[in-house]
CSV table of C-alpha atoms and ligand atoms in Angstrom, one decimal:
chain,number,residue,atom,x,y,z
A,254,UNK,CA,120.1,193.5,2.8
A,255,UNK,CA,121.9,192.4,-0.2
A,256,UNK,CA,119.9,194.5,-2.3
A,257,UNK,CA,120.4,197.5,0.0
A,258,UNK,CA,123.9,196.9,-0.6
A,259,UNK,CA,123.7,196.7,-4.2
A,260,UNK,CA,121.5,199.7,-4.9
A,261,UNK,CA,123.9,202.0,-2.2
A,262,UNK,CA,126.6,200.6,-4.3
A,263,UNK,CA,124.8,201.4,-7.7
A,264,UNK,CA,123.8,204.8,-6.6
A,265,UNK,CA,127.7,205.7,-5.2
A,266,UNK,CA,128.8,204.1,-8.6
A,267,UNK,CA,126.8,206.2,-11.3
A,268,UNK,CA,127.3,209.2,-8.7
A,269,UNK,CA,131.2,209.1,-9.4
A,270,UNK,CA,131.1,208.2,-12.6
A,271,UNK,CA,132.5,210.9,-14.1
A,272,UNK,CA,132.8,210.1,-17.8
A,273,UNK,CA,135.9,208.0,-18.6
A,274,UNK,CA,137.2,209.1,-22.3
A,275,UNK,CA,138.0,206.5,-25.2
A,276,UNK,CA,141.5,206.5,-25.1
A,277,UNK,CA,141.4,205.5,-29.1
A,278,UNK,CA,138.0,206.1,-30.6
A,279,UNK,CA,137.0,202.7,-32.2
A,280,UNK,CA,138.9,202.2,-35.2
A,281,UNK,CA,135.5,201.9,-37.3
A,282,UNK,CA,134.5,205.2,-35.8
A,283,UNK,CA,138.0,207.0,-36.3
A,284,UNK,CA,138.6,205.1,-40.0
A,285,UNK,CA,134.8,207.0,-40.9
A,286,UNK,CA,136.1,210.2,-40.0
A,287,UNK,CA,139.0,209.9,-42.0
A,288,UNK,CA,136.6,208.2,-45.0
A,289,UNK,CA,134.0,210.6,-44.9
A,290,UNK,CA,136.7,213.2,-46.0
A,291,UNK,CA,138.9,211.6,-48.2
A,292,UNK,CA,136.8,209.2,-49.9
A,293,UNK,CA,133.5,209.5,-49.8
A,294,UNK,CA,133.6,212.5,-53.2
A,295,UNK,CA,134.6,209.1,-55.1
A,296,UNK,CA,133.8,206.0,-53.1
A,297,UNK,CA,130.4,207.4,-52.1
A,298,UNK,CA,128.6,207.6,-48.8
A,299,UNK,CA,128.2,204.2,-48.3
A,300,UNK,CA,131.3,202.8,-50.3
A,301,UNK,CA,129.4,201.8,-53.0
A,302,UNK,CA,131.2,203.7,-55.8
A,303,UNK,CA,128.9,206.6,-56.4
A,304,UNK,CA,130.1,209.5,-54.6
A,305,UNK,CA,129.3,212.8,-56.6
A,306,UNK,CA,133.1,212.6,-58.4
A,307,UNK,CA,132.5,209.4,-59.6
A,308,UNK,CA,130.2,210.9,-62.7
A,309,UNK,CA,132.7,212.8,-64.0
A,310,UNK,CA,135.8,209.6,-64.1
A,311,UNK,CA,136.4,207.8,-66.6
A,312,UNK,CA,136.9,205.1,-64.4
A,313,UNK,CA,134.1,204.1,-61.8
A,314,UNK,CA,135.0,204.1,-58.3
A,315,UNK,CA,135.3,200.7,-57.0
A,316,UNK,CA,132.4,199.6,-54.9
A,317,UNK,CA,133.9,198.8,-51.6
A,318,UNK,CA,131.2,196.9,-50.1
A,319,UNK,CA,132.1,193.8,-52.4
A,320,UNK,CA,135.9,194.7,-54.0
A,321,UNK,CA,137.7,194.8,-50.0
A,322,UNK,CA,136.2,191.3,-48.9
A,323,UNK,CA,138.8,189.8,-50.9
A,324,UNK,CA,142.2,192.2,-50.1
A,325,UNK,CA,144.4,191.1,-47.1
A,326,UNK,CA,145.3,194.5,-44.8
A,327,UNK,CA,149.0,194.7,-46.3
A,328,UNK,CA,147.3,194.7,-49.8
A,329,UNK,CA,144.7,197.4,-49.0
A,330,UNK,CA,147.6,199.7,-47.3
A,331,UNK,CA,149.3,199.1,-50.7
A,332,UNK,CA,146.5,200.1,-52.6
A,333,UNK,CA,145.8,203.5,-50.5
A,334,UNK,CA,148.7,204.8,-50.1
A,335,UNK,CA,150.1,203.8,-53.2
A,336,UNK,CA,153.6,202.2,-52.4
A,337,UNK,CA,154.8,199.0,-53.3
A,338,UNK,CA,152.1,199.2,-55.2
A,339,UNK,CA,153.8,197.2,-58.0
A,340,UNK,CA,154.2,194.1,-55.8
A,341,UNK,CA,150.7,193.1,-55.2
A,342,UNK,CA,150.2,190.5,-58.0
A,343,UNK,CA,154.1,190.6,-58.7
A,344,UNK,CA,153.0,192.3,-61.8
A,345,UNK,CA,152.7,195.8,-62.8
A,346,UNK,CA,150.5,197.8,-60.8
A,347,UNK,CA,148.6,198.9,-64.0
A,348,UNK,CA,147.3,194.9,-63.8
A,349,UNK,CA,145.6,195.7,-60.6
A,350,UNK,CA,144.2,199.4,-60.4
A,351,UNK,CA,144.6,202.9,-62.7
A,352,UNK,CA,146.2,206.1,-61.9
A,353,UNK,CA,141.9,207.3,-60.9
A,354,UNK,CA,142.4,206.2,-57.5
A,355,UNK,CA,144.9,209.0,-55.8
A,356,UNK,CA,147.9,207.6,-54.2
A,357,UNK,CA,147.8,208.7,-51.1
A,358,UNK,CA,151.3,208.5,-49.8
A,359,UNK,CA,152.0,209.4,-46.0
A,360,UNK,CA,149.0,211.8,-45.9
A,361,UNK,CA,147.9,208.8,-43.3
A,362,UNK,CA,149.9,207.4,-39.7
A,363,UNK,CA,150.1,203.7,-39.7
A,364,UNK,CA,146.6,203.8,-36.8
A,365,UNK,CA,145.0,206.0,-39.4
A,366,UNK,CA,145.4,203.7,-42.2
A,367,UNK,CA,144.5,200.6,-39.8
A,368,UNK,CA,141.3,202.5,-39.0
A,369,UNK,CA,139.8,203.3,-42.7
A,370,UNK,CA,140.9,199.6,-43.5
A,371,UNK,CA,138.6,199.0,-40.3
A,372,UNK,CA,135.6,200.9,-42.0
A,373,UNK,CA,136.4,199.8,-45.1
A,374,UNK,CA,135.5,196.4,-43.7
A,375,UNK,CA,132.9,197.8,-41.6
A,376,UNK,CA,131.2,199.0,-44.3
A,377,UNK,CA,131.1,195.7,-46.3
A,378,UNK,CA,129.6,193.6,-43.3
A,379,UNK,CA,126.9,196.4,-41.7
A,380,UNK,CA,123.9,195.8,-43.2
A,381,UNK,CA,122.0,199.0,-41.9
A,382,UNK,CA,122.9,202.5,-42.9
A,383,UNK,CA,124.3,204.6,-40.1
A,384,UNK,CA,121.0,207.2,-39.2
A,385,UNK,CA,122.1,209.7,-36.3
A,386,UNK,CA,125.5,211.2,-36.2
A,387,UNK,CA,128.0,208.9,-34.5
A,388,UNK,CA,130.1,212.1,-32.5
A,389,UNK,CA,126.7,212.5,-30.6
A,390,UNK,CA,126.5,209.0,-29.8
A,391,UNK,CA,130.2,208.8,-28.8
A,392,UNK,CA,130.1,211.3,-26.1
A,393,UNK,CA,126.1,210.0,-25.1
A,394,UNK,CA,127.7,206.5,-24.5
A,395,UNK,CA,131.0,207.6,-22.7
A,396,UNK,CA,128.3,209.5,-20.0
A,397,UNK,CA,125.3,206.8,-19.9
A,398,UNK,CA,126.1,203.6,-21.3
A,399,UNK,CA,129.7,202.6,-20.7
A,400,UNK,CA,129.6,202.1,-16.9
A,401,UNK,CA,127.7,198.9,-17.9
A,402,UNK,CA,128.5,198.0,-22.0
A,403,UNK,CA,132.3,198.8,-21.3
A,404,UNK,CA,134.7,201.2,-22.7
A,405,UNK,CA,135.1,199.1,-25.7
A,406,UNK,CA,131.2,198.3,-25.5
A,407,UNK,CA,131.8,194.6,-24.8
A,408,UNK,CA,129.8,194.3,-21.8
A,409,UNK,CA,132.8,194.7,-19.1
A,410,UNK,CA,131.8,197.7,-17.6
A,411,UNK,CA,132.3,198.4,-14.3
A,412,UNK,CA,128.9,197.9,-13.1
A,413,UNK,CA,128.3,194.3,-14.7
A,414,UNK,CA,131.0,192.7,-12.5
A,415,UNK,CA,129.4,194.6,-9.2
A,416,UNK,CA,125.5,193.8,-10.5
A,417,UNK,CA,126.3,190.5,-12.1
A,418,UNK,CA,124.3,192.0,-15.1
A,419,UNK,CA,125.2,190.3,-18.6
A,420,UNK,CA,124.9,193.5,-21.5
A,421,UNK,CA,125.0,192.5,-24.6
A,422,UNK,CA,128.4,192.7,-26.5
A,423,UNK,CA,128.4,195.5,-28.9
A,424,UNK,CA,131.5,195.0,-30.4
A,425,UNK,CA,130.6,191.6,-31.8
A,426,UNK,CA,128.4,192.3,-35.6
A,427,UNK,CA,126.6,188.7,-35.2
A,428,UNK,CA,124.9,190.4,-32.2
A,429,UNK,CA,124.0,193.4,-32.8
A,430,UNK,CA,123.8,192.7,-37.3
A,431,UNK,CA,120.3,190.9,-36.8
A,432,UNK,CA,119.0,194.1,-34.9
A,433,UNK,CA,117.4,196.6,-36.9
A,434,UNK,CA,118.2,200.4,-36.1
A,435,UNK,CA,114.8,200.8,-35.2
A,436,UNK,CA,114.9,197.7,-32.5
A,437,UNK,CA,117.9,199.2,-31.1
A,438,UNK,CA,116.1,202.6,-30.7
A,439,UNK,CA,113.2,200.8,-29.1
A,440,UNK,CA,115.3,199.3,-26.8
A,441,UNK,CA,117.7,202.3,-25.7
A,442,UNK,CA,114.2,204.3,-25.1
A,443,UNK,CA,112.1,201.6,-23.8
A,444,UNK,CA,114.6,199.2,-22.2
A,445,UNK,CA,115.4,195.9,-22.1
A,446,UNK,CA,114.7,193.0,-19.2
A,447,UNK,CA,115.7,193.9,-16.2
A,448,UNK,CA,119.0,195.5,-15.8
A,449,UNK,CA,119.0,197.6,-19.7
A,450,UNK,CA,117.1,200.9,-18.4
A,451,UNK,CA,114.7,203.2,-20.3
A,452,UNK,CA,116.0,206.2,-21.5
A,453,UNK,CA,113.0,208.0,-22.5
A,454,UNK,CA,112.9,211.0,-20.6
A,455,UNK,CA,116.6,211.6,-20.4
A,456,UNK,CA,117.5,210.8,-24.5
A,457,UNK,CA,115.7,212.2,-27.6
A,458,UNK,CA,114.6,209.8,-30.4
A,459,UNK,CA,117.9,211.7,-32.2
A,460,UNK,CA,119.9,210.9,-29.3
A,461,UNK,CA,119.0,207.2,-29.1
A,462,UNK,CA,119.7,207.2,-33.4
A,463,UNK,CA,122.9,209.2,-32.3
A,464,UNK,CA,123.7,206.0,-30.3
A,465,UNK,CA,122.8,203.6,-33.1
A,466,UNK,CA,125.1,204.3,-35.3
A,467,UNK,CA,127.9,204.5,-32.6
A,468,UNK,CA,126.9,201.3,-31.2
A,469,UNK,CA,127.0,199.9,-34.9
A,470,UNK,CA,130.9,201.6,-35.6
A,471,UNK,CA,131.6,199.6,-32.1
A,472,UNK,CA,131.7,196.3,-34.0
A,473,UNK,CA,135.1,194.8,-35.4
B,1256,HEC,C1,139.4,210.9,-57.0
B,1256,HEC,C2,138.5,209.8,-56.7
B,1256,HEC,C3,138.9,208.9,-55.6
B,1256,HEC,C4,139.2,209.1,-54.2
B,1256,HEC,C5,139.2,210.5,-53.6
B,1256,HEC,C6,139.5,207.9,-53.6
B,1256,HEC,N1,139.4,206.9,-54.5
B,1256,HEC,FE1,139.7,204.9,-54.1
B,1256,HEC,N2,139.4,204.4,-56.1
B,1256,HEC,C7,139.1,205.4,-57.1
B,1256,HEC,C8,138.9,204.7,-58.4
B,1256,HEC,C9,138.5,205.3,-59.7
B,1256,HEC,C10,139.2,203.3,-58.1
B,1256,HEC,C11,139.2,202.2,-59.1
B,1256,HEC,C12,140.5,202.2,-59.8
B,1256,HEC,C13,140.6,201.1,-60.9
B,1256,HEC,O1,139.7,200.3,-61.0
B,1256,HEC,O2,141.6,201.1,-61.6
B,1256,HEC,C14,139.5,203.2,-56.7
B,1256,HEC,C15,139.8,202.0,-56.1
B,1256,HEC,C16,140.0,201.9,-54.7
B,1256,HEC,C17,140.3,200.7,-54.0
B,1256,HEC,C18,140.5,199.3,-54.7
B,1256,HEC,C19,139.3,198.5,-54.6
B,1256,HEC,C20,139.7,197.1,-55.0
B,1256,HEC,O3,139.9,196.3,-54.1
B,1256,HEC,O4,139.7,196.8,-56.2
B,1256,HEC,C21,140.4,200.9,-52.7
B,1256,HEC,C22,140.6,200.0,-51.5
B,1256,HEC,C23,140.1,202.4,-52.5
B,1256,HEC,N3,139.9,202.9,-53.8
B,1256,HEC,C24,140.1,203.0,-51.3
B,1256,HEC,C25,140.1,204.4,-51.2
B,1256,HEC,C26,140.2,205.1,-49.9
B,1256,HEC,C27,140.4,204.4,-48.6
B,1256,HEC,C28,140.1,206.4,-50.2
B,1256,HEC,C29,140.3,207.5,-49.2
B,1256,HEC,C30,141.5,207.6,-48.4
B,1256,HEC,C31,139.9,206.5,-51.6
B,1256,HEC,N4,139.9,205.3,-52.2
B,1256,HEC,C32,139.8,207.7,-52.3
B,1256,HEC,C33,138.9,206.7,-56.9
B,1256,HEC,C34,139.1,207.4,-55.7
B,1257,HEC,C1,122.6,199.3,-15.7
B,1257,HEC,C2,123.4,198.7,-16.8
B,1257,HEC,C3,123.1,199.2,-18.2
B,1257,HEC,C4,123.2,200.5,-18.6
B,1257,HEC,C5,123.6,201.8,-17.9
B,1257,HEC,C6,122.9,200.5,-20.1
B,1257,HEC,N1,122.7,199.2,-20.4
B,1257,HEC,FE1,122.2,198.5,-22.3
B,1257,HEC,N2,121.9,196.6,-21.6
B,1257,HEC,C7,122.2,196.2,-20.3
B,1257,HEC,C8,121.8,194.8,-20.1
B,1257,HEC,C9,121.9,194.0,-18.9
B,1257,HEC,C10,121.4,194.4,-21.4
B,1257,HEC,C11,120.9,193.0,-21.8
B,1257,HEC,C12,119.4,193.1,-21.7
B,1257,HEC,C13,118.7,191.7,-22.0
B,1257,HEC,O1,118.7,191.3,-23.1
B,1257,HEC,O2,118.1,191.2,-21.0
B,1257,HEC,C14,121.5,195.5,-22.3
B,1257,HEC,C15,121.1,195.5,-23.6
B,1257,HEC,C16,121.3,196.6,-24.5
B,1257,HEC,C17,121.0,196.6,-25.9
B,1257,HEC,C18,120.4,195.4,-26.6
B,1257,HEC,C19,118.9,195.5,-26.7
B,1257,HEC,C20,118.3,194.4,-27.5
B,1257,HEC,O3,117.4,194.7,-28.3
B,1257,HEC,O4,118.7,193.2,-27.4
B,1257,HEC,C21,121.3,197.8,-26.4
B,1257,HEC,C22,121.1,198.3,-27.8
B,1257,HEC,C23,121.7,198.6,-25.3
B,1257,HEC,N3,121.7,197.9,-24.1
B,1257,HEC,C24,122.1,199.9,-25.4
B,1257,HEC,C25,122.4,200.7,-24.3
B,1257,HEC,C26,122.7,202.1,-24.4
B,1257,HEC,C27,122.7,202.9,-25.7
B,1257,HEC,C28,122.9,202.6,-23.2
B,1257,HEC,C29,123.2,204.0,-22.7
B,1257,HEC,C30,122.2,205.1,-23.1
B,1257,HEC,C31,122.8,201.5,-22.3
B,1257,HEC,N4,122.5,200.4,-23.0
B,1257,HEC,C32,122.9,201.6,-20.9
B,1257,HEC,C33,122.6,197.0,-19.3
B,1257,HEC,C34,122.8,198.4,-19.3
């Protein structure tokens, strides 16, 4: 009987669930957006300073997987947009960085800059390269993952207070950082324990990589 209830339940649930929309993308997931156009020429694809500019400085791009550890937020928002600058060390700003690194002034809102300082981080922790395109995976997720993982991919969707299921927590990078990309495909197509359904049939292998590197930008 309980189980009657539960699937009628289930089935009425994924029947209206219409996809809700991120009110904010993630802020990883925005901040790559913003990265992979303004940055990317020098910083390089994966923010390790070799971008296709960054042979013809005189100056190497810094590699951002090691340099933005060690910056506080107010320093890197500094550094990016270029004012106040000369207060970072109290010094000069010449002390801290050249003139090779564009000032970017108020080409970015105050989210915006939030976001790329989110990839920036993002990109120093990951430690897998992002392999399907993360715009696919956003909209994939919205329609067949979030009624469980959550619209923040935490594991509060609606489904796992009514089912008592326990997803995993996507946003959290201990969790999902030991997981290969091709573990997380496996699961997405295979499934995993009893409540994480199989996709095969209804996602691609490019789909399920889509949702990889989605799932990846989820972490903060
Ligand atoms: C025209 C090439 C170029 C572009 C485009 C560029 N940078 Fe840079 N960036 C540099 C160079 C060169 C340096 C190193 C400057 C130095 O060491 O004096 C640098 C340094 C930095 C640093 C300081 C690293 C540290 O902590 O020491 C940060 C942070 C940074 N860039 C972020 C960004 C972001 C975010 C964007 C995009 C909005 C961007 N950069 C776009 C060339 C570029
Ligand atoms: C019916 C609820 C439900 C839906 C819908 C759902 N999941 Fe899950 N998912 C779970 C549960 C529960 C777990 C934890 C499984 C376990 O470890 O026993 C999980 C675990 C996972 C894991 C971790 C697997 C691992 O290797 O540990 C990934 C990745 C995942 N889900 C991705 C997705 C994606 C992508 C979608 C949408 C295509 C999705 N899930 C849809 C319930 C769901």
């Amino acid at each position: 009987m309980k189980n009657t209830i539960h699937t009628l339940l289930l089935l009425s649930i994924l029947a209206m669930s219409a996809p809700q929309i991120f009110a904010n993308p993630p802020p990883a997931y925005e901040g790559r957006r913003l990265y992979v156009s303004y940055c990317q020429l020098c910083h390089g694809t994966d923010g390790k300073g070799d971008g296709p500019l960054a042979k013809a400085m005189q100056i190497s791009p810094a590699d951002l997987t090691t340099t933005v550890r060690s910056r506080s937020d107010t320093i890197l928002t500094k550094i990016i947009t270029g004012k106040g600058r000369q207060t970072i060390t109290g010094r000069d700003r010449h002390n801290l960085l050249s003139d090779a690194m564009p000032e970017w002034k108020d080409v970015f809102s105050e989210p915006q800059l939030k976001s790329l300082i989110a990839y920036l981080r993002f990109m120093g922790i990951t430690k897998h390269s992002l392999m399907g395109d993360p715009k696919v995976g956003m909209q994939l997720y919205q329609q067949y993952c979030q009624v469980c993982h959550g619209v923040e991919g935490d594991g509060d969707g609606i489904m796992t207070n009514l089912m008592g299921v326990t997803p995993m927590d996507h946003t959290n990078p201990n969790v999902t950082n030991p997981l290969t990309n091709s573990d997380i495909v496996k699961s997405i197509l295979d499934g995993k324990g009893r409540f994480m359904p199989a996709w095969r049939g209804i996602l691609s292998q490019s789909d399920a990589e889509a949702l990889v590197s989605y799932i990846r930008l989820l972490s903060h």
